[in-house]
Coordinates of C-alpha atoms in Angstrom, one line a residue:
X1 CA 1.4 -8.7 -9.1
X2 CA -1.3 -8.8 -11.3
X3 CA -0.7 -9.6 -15.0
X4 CA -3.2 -9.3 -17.9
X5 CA -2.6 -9.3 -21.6
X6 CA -4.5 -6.2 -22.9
X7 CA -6.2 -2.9 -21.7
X8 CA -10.3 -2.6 -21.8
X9 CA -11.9 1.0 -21.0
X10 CA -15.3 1.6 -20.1
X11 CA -17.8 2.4 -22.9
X12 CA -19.2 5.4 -20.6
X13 CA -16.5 6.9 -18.6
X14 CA -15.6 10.5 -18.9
X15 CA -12.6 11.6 -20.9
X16 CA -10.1 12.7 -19.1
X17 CA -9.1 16.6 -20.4
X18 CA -10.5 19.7 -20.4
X19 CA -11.6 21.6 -23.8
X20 CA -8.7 23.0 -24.4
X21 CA -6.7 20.0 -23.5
X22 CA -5.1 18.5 -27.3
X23 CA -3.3 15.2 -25.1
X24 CA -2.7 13.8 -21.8
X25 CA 1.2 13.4 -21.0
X26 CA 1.3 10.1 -18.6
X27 CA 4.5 10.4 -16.1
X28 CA 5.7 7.4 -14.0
X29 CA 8.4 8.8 -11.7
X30 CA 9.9 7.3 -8.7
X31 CA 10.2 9.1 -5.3
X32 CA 13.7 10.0 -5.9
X33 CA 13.2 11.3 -9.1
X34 CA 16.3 9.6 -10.6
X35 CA 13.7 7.5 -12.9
X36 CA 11.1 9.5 -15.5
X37 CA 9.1 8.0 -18.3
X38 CA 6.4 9.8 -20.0
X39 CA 4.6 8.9 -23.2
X40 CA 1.8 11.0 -24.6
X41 CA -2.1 9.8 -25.0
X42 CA -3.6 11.7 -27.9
X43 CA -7.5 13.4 -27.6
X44 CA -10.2 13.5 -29.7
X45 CA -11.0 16.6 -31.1
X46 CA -14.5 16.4 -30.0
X47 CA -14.1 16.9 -26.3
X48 CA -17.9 15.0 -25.8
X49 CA -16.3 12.2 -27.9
X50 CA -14.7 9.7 -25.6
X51 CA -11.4 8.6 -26.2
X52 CA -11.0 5.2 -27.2
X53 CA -7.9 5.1 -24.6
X54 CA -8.7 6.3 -21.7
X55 CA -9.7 5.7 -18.8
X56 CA -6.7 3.3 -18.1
X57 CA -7.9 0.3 -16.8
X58 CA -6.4 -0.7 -13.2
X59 CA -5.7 -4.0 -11.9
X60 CA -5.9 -4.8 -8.2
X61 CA -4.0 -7.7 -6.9
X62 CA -4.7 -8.4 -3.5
X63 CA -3.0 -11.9 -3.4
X64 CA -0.6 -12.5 -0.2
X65 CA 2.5 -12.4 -2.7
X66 CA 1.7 -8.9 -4.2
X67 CA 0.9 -7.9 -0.3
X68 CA 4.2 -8.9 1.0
X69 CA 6.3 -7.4 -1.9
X70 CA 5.0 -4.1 -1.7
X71 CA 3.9 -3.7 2.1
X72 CA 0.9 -2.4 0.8
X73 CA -2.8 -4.5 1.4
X74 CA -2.3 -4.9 -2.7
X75 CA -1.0 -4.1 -5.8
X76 CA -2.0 -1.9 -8.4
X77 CA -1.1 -1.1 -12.1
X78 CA -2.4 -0.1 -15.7
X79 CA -0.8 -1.4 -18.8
X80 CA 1.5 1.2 -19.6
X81 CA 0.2 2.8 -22.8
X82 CA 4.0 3.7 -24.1
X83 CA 6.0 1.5 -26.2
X84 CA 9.2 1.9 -23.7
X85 CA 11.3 0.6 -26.9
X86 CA 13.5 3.8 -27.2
X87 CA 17.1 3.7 -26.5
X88 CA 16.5 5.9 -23.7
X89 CA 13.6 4.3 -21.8
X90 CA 16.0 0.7 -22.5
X91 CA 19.0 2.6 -20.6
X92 CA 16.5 3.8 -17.8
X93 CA 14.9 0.4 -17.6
X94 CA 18.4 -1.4 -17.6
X95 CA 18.8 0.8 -14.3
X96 CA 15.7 -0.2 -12.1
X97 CA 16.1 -3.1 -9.9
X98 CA 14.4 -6.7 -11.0
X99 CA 12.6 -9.4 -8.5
X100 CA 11.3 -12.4 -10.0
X101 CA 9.5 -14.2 -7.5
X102 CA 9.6 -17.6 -8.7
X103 CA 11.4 -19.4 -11.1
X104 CA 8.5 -20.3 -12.9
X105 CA 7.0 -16.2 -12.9
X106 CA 6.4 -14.6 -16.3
X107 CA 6.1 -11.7 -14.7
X108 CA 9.0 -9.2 -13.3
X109 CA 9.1 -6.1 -10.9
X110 CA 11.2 -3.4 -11.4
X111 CA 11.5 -1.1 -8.8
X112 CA 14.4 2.0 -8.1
X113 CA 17.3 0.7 -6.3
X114 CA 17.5 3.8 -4.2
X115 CA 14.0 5.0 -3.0
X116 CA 12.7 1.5 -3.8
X117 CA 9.5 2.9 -6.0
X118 CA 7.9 0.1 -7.7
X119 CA 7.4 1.2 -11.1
X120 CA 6.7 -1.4 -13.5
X121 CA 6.1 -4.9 -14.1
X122 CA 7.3 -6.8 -17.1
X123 CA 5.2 -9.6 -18.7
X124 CA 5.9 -11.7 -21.4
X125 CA 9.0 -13.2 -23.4
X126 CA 11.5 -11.6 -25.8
X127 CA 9.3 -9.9 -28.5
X128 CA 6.1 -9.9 -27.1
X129 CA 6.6 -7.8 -23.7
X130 CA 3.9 -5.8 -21.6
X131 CA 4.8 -3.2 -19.9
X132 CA 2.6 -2.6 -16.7
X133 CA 2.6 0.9 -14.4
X134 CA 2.3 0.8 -11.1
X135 CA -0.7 3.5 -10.1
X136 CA 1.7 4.8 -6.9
X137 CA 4.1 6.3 -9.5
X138 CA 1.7 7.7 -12.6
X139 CA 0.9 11.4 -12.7
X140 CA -1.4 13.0 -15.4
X141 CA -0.9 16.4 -17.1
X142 CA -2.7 18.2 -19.7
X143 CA -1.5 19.3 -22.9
X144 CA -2.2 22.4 -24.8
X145 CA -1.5 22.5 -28.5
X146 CA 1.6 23.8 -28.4
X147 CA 2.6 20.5 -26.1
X148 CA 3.2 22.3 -23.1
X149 CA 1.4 21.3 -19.5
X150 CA -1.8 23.2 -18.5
X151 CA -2.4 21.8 -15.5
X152 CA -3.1 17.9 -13.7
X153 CA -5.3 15.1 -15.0
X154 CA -8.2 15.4 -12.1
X155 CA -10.5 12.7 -13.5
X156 CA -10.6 10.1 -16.0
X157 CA -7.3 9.5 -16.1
X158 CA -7.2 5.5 -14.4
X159 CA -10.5 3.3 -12.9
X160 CA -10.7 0.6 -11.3
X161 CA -11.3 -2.7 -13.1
X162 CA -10.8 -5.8 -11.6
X163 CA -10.0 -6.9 -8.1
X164 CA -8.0 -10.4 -8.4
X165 CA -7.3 -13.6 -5.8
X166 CA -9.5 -12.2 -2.7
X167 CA -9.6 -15.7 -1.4
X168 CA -5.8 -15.1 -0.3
X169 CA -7.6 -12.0 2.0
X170 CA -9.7 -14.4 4.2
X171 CA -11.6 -11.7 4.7
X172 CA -11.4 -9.2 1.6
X173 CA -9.1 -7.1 2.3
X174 CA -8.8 -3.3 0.9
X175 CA -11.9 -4.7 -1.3
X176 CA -14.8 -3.4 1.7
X177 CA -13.6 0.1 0.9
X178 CA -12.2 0.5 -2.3
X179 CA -15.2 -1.5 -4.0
X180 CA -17.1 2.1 -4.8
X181 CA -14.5 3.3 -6.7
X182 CA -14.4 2.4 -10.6
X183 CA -15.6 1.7 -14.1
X184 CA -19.0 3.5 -14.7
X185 CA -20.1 -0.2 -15.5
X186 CA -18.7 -1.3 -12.0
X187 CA -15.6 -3.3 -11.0
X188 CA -15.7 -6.8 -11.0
X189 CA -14.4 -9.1 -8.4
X190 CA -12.2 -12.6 -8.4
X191 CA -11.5 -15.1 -6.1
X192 CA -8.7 -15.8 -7.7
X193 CA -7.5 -15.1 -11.8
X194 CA -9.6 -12.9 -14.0
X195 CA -12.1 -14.8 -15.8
X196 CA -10.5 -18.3 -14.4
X197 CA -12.0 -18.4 -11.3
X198 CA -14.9 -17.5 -9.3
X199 CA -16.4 -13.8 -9.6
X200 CA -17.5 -12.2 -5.8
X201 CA -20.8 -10.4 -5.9
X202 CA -20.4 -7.0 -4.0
X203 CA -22.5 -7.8 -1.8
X204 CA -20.3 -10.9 -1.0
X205 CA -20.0 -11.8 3.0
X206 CA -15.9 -11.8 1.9
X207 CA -16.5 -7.9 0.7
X208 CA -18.4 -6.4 3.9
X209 CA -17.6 -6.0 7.7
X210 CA -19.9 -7.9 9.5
X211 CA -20.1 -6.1 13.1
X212 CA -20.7 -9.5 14.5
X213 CA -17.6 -11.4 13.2
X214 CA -15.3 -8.6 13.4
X215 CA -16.5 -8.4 17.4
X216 CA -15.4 -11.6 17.7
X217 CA -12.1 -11.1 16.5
X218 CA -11.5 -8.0 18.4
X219 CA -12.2 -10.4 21.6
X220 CA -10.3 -13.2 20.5
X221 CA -7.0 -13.8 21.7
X222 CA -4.5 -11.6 20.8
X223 CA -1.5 -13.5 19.2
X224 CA 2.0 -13.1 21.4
X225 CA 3.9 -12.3 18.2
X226 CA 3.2 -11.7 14.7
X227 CA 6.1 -11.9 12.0
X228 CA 7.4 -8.7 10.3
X229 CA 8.4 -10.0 6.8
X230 CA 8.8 -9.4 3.3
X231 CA 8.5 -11.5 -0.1
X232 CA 11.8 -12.4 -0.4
X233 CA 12.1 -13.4 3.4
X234 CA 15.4 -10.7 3.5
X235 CA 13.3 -8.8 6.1
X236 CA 12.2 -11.0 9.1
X237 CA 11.5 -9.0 12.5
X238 CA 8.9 -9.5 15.2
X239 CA 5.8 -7.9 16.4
X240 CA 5.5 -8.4 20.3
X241 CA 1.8 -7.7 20.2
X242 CA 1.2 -10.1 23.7
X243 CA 3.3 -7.6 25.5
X244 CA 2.2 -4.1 24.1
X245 CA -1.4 -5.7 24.2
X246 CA -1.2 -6.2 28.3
X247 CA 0.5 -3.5 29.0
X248 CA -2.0 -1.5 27.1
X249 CA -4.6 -3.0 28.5
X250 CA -3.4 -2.5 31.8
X251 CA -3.4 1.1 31.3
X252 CA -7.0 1.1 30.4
X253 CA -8.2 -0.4 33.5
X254 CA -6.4 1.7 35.5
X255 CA -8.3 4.9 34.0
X256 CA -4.9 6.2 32.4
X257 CA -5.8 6.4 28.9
X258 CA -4.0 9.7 28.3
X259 CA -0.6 7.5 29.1
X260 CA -1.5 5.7 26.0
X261 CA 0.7 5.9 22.7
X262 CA -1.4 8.3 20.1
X263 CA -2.1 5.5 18.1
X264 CA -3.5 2.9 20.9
X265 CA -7.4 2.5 20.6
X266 CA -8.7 3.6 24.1
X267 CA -11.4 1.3 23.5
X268 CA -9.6 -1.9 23.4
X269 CA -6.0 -1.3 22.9
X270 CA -5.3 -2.0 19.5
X271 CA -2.9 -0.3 17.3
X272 CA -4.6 2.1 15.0
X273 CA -5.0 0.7 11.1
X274 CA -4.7 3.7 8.9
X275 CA -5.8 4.7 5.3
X276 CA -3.1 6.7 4.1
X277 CA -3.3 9.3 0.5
X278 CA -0.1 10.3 1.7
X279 CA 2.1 11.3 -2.1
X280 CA 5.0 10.0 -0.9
X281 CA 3.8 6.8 0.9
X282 CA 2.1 6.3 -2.1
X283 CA 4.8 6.5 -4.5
X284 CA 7.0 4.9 -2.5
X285 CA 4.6 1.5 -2.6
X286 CA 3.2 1.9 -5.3
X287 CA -0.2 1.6 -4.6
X288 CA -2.8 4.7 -4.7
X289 CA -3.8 4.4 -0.9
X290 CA -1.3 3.2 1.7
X291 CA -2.4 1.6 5.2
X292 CA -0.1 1.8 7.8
X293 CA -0.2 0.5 11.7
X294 CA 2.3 1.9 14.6
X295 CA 4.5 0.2 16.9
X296 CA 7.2 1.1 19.9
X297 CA 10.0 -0.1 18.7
X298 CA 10.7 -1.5 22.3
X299 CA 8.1 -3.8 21.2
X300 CA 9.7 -5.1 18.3
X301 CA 12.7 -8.0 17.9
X302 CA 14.7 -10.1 16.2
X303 CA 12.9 -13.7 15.5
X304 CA 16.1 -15.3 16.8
X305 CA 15.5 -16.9 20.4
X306 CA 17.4 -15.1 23.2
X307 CA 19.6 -16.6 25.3
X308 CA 22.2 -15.4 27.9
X309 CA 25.1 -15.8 25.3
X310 CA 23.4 -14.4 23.0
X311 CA 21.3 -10.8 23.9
X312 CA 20.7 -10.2 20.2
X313 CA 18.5 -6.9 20.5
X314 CA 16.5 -4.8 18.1
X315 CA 17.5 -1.1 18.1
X316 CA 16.2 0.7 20.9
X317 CA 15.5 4.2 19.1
X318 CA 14.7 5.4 15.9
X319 CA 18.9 7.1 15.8
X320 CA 20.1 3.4 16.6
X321 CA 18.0 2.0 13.9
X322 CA 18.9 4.2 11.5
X323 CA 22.6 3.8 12.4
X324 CA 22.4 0.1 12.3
X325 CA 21.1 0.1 9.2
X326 CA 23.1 2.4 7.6
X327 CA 26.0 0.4 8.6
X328 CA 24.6 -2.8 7.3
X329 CA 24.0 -1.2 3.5
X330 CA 27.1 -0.4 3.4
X331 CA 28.2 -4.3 2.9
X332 CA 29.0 -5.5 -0.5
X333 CA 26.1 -7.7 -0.2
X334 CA 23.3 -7.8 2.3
X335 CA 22.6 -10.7 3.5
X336 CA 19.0 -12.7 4.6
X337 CA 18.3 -12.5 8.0
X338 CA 18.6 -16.7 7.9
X339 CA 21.6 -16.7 6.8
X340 CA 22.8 -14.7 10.7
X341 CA 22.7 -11.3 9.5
X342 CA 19.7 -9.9 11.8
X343 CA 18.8 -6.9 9.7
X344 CA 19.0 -9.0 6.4
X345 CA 18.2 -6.5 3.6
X346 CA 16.3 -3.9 5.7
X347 CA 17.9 -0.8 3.7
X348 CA 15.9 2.8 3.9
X349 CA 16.1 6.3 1.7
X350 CA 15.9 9.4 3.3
X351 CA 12.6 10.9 1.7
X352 CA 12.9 14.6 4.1
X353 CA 16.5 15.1 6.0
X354 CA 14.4 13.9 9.4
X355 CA 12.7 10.9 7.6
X356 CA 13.5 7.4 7.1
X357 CA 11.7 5.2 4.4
X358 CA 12.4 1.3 5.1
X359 CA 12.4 -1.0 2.6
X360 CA 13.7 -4.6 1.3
X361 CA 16.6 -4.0 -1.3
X362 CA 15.8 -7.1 -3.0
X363 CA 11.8 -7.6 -3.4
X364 CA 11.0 -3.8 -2.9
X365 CA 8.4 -4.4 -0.3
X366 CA 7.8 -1.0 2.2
X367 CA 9.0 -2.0 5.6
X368 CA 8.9 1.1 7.9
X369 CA 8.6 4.7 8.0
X370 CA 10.4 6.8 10.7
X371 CA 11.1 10.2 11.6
X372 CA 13.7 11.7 14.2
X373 CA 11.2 13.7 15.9
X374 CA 9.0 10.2 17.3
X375 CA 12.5 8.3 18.1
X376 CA 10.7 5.8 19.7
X377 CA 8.1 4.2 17.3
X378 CA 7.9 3.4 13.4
X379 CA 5.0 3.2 11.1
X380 CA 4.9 -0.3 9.9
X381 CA 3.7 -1.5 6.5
X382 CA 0.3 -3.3 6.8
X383 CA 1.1 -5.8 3.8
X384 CA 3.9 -7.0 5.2
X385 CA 1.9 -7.9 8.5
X386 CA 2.3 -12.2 9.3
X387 CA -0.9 -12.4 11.5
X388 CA -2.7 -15.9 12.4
X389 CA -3.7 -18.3 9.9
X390 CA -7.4 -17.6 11.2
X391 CA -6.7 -13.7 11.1
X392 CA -7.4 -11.6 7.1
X393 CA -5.4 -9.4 5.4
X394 CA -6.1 -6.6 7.5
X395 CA -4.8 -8.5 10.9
X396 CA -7.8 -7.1 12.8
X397 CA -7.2 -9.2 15.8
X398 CA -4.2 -6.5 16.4
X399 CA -5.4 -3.7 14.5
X400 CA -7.9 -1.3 15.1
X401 CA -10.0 -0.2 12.0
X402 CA -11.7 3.5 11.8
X403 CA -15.4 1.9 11.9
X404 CA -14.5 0.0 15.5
X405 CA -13.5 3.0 16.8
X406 CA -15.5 5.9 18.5
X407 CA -13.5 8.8 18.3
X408 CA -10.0 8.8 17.1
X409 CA -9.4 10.4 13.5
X410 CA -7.2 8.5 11.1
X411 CA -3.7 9.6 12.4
X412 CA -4.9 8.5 16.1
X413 CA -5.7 12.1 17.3
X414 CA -8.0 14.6 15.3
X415 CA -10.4 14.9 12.5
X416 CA -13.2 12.8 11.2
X417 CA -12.6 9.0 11.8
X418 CA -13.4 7.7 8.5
X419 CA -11.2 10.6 6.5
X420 CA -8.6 9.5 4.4
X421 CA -5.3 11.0 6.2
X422 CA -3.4 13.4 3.9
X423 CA -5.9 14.0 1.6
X424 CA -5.5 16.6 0.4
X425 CA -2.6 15.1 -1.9
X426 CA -5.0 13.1 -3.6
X427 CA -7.1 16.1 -4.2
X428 CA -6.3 18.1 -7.5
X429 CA -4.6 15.1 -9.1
X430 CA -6.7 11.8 -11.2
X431 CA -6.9 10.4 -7.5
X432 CA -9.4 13.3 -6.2
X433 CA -12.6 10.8 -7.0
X434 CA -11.0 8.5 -4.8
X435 CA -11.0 10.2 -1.8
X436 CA -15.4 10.8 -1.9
X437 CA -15.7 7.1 -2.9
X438 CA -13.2 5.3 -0.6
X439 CA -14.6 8.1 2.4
X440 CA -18.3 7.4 2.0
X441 CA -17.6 3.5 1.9
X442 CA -16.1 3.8 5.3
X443 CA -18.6 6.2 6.6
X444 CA -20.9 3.4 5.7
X445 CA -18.7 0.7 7.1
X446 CA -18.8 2.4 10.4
X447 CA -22.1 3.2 10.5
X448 CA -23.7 -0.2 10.2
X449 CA -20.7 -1.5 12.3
X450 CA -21.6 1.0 15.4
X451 CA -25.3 0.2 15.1
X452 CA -25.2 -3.5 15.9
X453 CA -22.5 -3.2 18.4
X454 CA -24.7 -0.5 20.0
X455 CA -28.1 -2.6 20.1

């Protein structure tokens, strides 16, 4: 996760509040709602006046550690503007679950052992400590006066700063279409730390889909399996992609497309990548956009080798899944997946009565999401994706991205391609400018991507 010692705001973006707004009451709140902090940002009294505040500065992380602990293509936070010093915050603080991931890290996750929301990271040593928000769990409100809530923050609330360690990408990442969105005086890009490494121009070759190379991984050959697996290692399944691939494929040439999973490309018979605005996904990762891909779970297995003594199989359905790992967090202590028990620390809340949220109970990383009404397939968590040492961050040589494909919206069936899906949750909420930013970027994306395939 990124870590940063100080805030800086942009000299010309808007304040966030309307005229009648007196202060801004920041909420970080995990999906359960068992964890609430809130602190209050103050306004100037002359609304044209901007506030020396706000806009909160976000950090994006898109190093391979931050993707495998959260599950989503990055990380995301603002230094959390709050002193969190209270005996109060200390009790509610002493309650969320802490991953370290080295010895050597300064910095600390703390996430809600039941619903696994990342919500903070702590930087620092004993009496100088930073507090950092993840954007996934932050909600804005406006304040009248009298201190009561108005209505939600809808702009001005968080940009975009700093996009960190793209060289662990390969090939950029979330960056192509999250670029847009940001400080007034643009976002700036790293290969690596702020300000200690090398800064990517946005017009970088690493920042923009090139039709031509991303052709030729769509043609190359499709990896036979590609690791499940989360920071810690506690989570460590298998993607059969060689089989679903062929058999896939072999639908396709046989003119029986409409036999196809929903979220099969009928083009080339990739899974679906999607770009997710979903509330819940979001809070539950702790990101501000999700991206998830879609599997059969007949498809996916245990990375221990089969053998006629030992017919160690994944759960057939979404019910045996469910069961099996319901069974397993009921141990004392769950157990890597190394050290013989097959699920590890797979562990999942129930988000709706029908809905399963998978997660790792140590690092927090966002495994799976699963429903009973779709018993045989899962969502699966792009960051958490292990594909080729030649393949990026966003594994295209199994995933299918909205700009390589003609006609399917972004949950596999209907609406405009490049759409975010379940928009409309970003809409009315400091994430609303988002959604216009992130949409026209992909429009773009697709665009020039169609026109040189096309020629």
């Amino acid at each position: 996760m990124a870590s940063y010692p100080g805030n800086t705001t942009s000299e010309t973006a808007p304040a966030a509040g309307s005229v009648n707004a007196r202060a801004i009451e920041l909420v970080a709140q995990c999906l359960c709602k068992t964890h609430t902090f809130t602190t209050q940002i103050p306004l100037q009294n002359n609304s044209e006046k901007k506030d020396d505040i706000l806009p909160l500065e976000a950090i994006y992380c898109h190093c391979t550690s931050c993707r495998r602990s959260t599950g989503a293509l990055y990380s995301a936070s603002v230094v959390w503007p709050g002193s969190l010093t209270n005996s109060s915050e200390q009790n509610q603080l002493s309650e969320l679950r802490r991953y370290k991931r080295t010895h050597e890290s300064s910095s600390t996750g703390l996430f809600c052992p039941t619903c696994s929301t990342l919500m903070f990271y702590e930087y620092g040593h004993e009496g100088s400590i930073i507090y950092g928000a993840f954007l996934g769990c932050l909600r804005g409100y406006e304040l009248n006066s009298e201190g009561s809530r108005t209505g939600p923050v809808t702009n001005g609330l968080v940009k975009a700063g700093h996009h960190l360690f793209l060289e662990d990408t390969k090939d950029g990442g979330a960056v192509c279409w999250m670029k847009a969105w940001g400080k007034d005086d643009g976002v700036k890009l790293w290969m690596g730390h702020r300000n200690y490494s090398e800064e990517v121009p946005l017009s970088s070759p690493l920042v923009e889909v090139k039709a031509g190379v991303h052709q030729a991984k769509l043609e190359a050959t499709v990896p036979e399996e590609v690791a499940i697996k989360c920071h810690c290692g506690g989570v460590n399944l298998t993607l059969q992609t060689g089989a679903s691939r062929r058999e896939y494929l072999s639908k396709i040439e046989q003119g029986k497309q409409d036999d196809l999973p929903w979220f099969v490309n009928p083009e080339n018979g990739k899974m679906i990548g999607t770009l997710d605005g979903c509330d819940s996904c979001t809070t539950f990762s702790g990101v501000d956009l999700f991206n998830w891909t879609f599997a059969e779970l007949k498809y996916l297995s245990f990375p221990q080798a089969e053998s006629a003594d030992n017919k160690l199989k994944f759960p057939a359905d979404a019910a045996e899944l469910k069961k099996a790992v319901e069974e397993n967090m009921g141990t004392t202590v769950q157990a890597p997946a190394q050290d013989g028990n097959p699920l590890g620390t797979l562990a999942f809340y129930r988000s709706s009565p029908d809905v399963q949220r998978y997660f790792c109970s140590v690092c927090s990383a966002s495994i799976f999401y699963a429903c009973d009404d779709r018993p045989e397939m899962v969502d699966i968590a792009i960051g958490v994706l292990c594909p080729p040492e030649q393949d990026g961050a966003r594994a295209e040589s199994i995933i299918s991205w909205p700009w390589d494909r003609e006609s399917l919206g972004n949950d596999g069936r209907n609406g405009p391609k490049t759409r975010i899906g379940w928009r409309e949750d970003m809409l009315g909420c400091w994430k609303s400018d988002i959604v216009g930013a992130v949409e026209r970027e992909v429009e773009g994306i697709a665009s020039r991507y169609q026109r040189v395939v096309r020629a």
